[in-house]
CSV table of C-alpha atoms and ligand atoms in Angstrom, one decimal:
chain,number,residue,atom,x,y,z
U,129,UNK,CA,0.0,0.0,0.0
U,130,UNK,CA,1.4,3.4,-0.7
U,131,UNK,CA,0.7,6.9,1.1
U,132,UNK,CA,0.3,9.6,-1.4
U,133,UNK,CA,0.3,13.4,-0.5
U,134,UNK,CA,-0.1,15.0,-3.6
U,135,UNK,CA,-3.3,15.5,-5.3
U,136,UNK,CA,-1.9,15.3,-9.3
U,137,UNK,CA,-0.2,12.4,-8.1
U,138,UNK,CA,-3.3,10.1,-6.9
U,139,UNK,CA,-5.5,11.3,-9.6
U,140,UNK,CA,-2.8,10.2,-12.2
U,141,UNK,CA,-2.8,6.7,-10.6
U,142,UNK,CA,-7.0,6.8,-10.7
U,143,UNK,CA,-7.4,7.7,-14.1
U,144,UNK,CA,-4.8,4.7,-15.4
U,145,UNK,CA,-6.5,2.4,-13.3
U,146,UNK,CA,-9.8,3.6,-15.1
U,147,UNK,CA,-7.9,3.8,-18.7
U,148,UNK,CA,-7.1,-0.2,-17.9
U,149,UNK,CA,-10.9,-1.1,-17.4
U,150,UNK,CA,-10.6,-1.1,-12.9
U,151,UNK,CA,-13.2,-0.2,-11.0
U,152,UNK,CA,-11.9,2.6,-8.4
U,153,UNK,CA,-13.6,2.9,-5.2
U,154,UNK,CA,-13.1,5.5,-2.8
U,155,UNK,CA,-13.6,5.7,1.5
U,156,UNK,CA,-13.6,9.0,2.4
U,157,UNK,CA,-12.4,9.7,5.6
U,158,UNK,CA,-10.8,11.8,8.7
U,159,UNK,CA,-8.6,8.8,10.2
U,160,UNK,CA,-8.6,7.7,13.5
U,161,UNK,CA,-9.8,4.2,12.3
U,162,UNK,CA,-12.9,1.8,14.1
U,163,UNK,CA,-14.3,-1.1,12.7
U,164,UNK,CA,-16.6,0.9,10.9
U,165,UNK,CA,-14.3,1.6,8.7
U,166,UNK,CA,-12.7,-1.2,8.6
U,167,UNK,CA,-16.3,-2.4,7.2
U,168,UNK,CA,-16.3,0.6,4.4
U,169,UNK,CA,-12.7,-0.4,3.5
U,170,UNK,CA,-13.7,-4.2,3.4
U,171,UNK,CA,-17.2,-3.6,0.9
U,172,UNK,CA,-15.2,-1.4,-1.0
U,173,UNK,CA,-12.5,-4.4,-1.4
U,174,UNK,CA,-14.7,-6.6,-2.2
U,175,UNK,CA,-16.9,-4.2,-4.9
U,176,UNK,CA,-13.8,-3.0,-6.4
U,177,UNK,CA,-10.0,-3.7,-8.4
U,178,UNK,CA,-8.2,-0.5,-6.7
U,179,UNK,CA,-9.2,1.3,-3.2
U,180,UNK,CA,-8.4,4.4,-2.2
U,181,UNK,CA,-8.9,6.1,1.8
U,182,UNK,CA,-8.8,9.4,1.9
U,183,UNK,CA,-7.4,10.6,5.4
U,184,UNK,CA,-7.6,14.1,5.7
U,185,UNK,CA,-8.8,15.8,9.2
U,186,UNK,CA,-11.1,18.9,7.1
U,187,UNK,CA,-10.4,22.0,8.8
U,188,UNK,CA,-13.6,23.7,7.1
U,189,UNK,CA,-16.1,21.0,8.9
U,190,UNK,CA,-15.3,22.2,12.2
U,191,UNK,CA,-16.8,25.5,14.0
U,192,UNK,CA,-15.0,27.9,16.3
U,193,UNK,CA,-14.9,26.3,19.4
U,194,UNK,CA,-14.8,22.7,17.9
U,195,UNK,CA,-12.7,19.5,18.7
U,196,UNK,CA,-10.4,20.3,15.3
U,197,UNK,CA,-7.2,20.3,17.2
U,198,UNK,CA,-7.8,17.5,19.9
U,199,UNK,CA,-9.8,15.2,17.0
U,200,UNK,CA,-7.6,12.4,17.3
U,201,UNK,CA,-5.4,11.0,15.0
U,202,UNK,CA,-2.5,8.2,14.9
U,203,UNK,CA,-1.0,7.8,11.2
U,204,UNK,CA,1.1,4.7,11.8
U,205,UNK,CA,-2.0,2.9,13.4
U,206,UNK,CA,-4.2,4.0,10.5
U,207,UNK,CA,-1.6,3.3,7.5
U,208,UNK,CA,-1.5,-0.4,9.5
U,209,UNK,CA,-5.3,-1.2,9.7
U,210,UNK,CA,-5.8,0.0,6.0
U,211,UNK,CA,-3.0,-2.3,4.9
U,212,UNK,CA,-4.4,-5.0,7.0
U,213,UNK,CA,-7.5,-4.9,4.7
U,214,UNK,CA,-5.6,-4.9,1.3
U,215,UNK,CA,-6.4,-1.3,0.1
U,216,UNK,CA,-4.1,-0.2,-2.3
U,217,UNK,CA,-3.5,3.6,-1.7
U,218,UNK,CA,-3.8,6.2,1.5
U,219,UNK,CA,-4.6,9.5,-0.1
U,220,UNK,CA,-3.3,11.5,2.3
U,221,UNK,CA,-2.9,15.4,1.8
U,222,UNK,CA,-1.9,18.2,3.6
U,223,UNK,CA,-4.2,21.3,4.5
U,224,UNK,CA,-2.0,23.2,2.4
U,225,UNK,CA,-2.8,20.7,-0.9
U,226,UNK,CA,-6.7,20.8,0.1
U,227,UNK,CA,-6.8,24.6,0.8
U,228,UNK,CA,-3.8,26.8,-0.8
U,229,UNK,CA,-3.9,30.2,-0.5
U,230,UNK,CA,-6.4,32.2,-2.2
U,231,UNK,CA,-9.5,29.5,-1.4
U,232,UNK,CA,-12.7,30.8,-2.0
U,233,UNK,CA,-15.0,28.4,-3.0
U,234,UNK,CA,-17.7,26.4,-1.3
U,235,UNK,CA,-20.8,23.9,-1.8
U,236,UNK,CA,-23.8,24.7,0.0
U,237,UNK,CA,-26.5,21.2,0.1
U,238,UNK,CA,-29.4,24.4,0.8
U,239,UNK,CA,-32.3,22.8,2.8
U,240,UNK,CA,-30.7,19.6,4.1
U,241,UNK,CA,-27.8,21.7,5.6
U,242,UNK,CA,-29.1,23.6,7.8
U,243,UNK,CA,-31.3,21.3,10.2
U,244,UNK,CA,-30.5,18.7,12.7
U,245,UNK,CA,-27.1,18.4,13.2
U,246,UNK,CA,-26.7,21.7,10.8
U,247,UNK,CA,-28.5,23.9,13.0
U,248,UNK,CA,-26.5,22.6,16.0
U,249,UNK,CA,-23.0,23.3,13.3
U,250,UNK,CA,-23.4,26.0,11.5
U,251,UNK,CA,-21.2,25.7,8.8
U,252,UNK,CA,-20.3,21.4,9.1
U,253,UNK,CA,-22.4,20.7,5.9
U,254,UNK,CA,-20.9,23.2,4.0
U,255,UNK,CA,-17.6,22.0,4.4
U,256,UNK,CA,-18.2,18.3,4.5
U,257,UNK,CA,-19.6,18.8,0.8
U,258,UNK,CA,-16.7,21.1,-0.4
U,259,UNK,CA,-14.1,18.8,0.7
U,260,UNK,CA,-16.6,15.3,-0.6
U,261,UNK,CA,-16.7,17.4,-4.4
U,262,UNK,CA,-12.9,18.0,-4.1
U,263,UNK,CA,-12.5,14.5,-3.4
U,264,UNK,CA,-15.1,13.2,-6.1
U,265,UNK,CA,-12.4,15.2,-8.3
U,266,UNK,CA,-9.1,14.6,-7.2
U,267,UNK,CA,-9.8,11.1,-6.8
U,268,UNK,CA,-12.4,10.4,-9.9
U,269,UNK,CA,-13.5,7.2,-8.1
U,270,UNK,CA,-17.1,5.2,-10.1
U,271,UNK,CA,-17.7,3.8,-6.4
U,272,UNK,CA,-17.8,5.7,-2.9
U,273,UNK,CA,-18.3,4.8,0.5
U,274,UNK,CA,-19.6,6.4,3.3
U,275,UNK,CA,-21.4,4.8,6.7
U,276,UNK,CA,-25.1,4.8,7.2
U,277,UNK,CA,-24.3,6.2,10.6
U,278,UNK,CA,-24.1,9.7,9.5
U,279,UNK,CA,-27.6,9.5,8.2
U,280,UNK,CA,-27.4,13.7,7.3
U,281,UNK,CA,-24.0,13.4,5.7
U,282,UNK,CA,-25.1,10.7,3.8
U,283,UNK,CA,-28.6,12.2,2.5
U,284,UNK,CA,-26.3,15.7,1.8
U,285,UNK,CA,-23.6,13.9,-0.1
U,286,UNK,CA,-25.8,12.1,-2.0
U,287,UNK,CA,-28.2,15.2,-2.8
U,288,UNK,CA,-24.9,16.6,-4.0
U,289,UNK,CA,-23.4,14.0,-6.1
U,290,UNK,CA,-26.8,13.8,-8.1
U,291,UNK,CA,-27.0,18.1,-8.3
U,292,UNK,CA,-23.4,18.4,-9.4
U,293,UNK,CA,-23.8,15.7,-12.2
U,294,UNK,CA,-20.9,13.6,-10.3
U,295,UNK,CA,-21.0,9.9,-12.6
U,296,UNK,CA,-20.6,7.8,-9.2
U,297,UNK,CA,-22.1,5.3,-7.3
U,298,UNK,CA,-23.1,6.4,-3.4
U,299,UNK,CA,-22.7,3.0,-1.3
U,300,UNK,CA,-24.2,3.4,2.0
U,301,UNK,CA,-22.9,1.2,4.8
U,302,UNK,CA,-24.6,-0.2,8.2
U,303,UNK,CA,-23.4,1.0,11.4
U,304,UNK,CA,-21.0,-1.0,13.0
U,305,UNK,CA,-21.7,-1.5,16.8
U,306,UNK,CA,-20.0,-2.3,19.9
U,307,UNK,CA,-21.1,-5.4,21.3
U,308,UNK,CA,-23.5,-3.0,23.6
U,309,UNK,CA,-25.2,-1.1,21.1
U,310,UNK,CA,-23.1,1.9,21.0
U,311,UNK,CA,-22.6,2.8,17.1
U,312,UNK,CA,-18.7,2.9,16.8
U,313,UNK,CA,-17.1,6.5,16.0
U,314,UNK,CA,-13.9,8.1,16.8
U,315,UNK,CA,-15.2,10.6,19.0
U,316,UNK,CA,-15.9,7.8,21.1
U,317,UNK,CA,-12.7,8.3,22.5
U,318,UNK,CA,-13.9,11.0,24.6
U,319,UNK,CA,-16.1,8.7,26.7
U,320,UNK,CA,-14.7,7.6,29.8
U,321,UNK,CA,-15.9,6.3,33.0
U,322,UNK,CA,-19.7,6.9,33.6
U,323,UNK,CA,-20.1,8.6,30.0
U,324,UNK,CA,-19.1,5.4,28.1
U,325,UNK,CA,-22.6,3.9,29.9
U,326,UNK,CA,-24.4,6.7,30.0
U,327,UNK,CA,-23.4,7.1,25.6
U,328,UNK,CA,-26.0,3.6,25.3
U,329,UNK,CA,-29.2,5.9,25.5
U,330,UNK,CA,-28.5,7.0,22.3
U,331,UNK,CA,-29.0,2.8,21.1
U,332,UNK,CA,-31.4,2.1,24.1
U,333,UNK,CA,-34.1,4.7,22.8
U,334,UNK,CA,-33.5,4.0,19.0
U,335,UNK,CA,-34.6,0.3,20.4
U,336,UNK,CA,-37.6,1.8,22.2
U,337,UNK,CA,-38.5,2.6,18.8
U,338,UNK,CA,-37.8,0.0,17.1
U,339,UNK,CA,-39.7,-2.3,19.4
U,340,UNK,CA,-42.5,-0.2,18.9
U,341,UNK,CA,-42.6,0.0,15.6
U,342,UNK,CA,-42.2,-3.8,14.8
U,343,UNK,CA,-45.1,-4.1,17.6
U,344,UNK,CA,-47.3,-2.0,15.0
U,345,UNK,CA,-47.1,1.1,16.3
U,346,UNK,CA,-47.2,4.1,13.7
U,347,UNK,CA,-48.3,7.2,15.7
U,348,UNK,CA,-45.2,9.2,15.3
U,349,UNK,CA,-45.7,11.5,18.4
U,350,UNK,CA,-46.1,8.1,20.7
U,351,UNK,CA,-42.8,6.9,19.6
U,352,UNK,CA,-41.0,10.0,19.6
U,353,UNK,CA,-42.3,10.1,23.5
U,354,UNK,CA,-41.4,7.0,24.5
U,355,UNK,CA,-38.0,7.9,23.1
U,356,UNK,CA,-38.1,10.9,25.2
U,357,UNK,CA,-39.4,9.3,28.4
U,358,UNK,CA,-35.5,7.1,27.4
U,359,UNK,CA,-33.6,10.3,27.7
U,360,UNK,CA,-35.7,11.7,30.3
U,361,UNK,CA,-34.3,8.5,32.8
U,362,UNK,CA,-30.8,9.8,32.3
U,363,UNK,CA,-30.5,14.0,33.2
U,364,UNK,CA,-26.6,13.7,32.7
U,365,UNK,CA,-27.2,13.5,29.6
U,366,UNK,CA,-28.2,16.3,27.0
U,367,UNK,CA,-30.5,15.5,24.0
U,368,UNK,CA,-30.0,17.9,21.4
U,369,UNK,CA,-33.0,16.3,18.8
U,370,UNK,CA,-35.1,13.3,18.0
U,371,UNK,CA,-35.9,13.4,14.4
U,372,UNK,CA,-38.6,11.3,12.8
U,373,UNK,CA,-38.1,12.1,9.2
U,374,UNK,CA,-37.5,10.7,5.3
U,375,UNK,CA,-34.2,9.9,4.6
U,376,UNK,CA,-33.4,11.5,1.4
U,377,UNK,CA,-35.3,15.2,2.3
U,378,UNK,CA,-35.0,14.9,6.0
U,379,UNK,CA,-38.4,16.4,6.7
U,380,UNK,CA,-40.8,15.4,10.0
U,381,UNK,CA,-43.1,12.8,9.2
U,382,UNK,CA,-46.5,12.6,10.0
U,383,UNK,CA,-47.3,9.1,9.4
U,384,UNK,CA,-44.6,6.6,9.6
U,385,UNK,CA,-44.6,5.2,5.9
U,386,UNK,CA,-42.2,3.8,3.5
U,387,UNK,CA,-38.3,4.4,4.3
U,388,UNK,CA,-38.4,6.2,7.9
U,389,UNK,CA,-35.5,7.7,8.9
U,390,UNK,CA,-35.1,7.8,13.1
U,391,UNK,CA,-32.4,9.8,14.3
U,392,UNK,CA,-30.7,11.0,17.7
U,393,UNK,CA,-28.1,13.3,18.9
U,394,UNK,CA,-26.9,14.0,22.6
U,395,UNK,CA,-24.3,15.2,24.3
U,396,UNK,CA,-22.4,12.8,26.5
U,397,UNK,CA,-19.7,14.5,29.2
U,398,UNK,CA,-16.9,15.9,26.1
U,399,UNK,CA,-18.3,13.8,23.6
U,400,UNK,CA,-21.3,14.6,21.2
U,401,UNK,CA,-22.7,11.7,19.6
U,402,UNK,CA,-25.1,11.0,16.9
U,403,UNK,CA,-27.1,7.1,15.7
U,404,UNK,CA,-29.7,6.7,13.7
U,405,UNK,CA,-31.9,3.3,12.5
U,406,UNK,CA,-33.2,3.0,9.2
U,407,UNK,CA,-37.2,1.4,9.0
U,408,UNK,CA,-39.1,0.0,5.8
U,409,UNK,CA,-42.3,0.6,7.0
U,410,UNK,CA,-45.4,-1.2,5.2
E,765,PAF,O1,-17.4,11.3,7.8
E,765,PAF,C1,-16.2,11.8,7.8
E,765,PAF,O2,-15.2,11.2,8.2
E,765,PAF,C2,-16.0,13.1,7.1
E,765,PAF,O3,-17.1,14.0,7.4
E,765,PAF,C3,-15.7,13.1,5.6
E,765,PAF,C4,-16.9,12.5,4.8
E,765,PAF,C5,-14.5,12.2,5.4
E,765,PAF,C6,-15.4,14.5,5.1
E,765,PAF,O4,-14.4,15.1,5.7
């Protein structure tokens, strides 16, 4: 596997592949590896002949006042774990590469961007689909992959890749979960002592739900307050929303029908933490 810092460099390697006949798939990501990407690396090994991860910690997804600095990272432990699942390249730029001087442009997902977690970030969608279209470019991939966990990022990326005309596949992959429920993320680093049990009532009310809704129920205000009642049981711990929405416009729903999006964010002690469960409801 080889590390690649320069942008002309990996796209040069991309577009052979793709002159050859391969089938180049691409994992996005910020580094600081779980087995939930592991899981992305793994489907896009399987799908595809070359595989590149992106490891780039985006400076323009983080808000004053953010975790940028402290968001950890460990590039010998990442480079390892990506080699351990056969990928073929790290793309792995500096800020300087992504961002030289005289940056001025930016991709706003309007309407998606600005609720739910973008109402809580101001800003976080705008630069998650600048840097995801830089990406989609410097890396001309036919197959990308991104985790179902960030149901938002996933519904914004996908809204943009279809607007901007980019000729890719959007592979959405299940959360991977601790063997407790708690949907794996790098920020779960921040959870120590009583926050790493108090971080299941994210997975504990998305259960409520889901027991409810597999019981029949299909009164969206019942379910959302049972899911409250969940949080309620825990005071340490500070909701931020429970949305009950579609997944591709992420609007309220009335009546649970068709694909139903259920989603949660809280704050837990340093660490803010987001899950989400997917329904097909008849
Ligand atoms: O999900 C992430 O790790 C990041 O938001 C992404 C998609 C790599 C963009 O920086």
């Amino acid at each position: 596997m080889e590390v690649v810092k320069e942008k002309a460099r990996i796209r040069e390697i991309v577009e052979e592949a793709r002159a050859a006949g391969r089938i180049v798939g691409l994992v996005p990501t910020m580094g600081y590896f779980h087995e939930g990407h592991l899981e992305l690396m793994r489907r896009a090994r399987a799908e595809c002949d070359l595989v590149v991860v992106s490891l780039f910690v985006n400076p323009t997804q983080f808000g004053p006042g953010e975790d940028l600095q402290a968001y950890p990272r460990d590039f010998d432990r990442d480079r390892g774990m990506a080699e351990s699942v056969g990928l073929d390249y790290i793309f792995n730029p500096e800020p300087s590469e992504m961002y030289p001087q005289g940056f001025s442009t930016h991709v706003e997902v309007e309407g998606l961007s600005d609720i739910l977690c973008g109402a809580i970030r101001p800003g976080h969608f705008r630069g998650v689909a600048t840097v995801v279209a830089k990406l989609f470019n410097i890396v001309p991939a036919q197959r990308v992959y991104f985790g179902q966990k960030d149901a938002q990022q996933l519904a914004v990326i996908k809204r943009m890749a279809a607007d901007l005309d980019f000729a890719l596949e959007v592979v959405a992959v299940p959360t991977v979960r601790e063997e407790d429920g708690l949907a794996m993320s790098s920020r779960n680093i921040y959870l120590t002592g009583r926050d790493r049990d108090d971080a299941l009532v994210l997975a504990r009310a998305l259960r409520t739900a889901a027991g409810m809704i597999e019981a029949g129920e299909r009164d969206v205000s019942e379910i959302s307050e049972a899911m409250q009642g969940v949080f309620d049981a825990l005071p340490s711990v500070n909701l931020e929303y429970i949305a009950i929405c579609d997944t591709i416009y992420l609007q309220p729903l009335e009546e649970l029908h068709g694909e139903v999006l259920i989603a949660v964010a809280a704050r837990v002690g340093k660490a803010r933490l987001i899950d989400n469960m997917v329904f097909e409801v008849e």
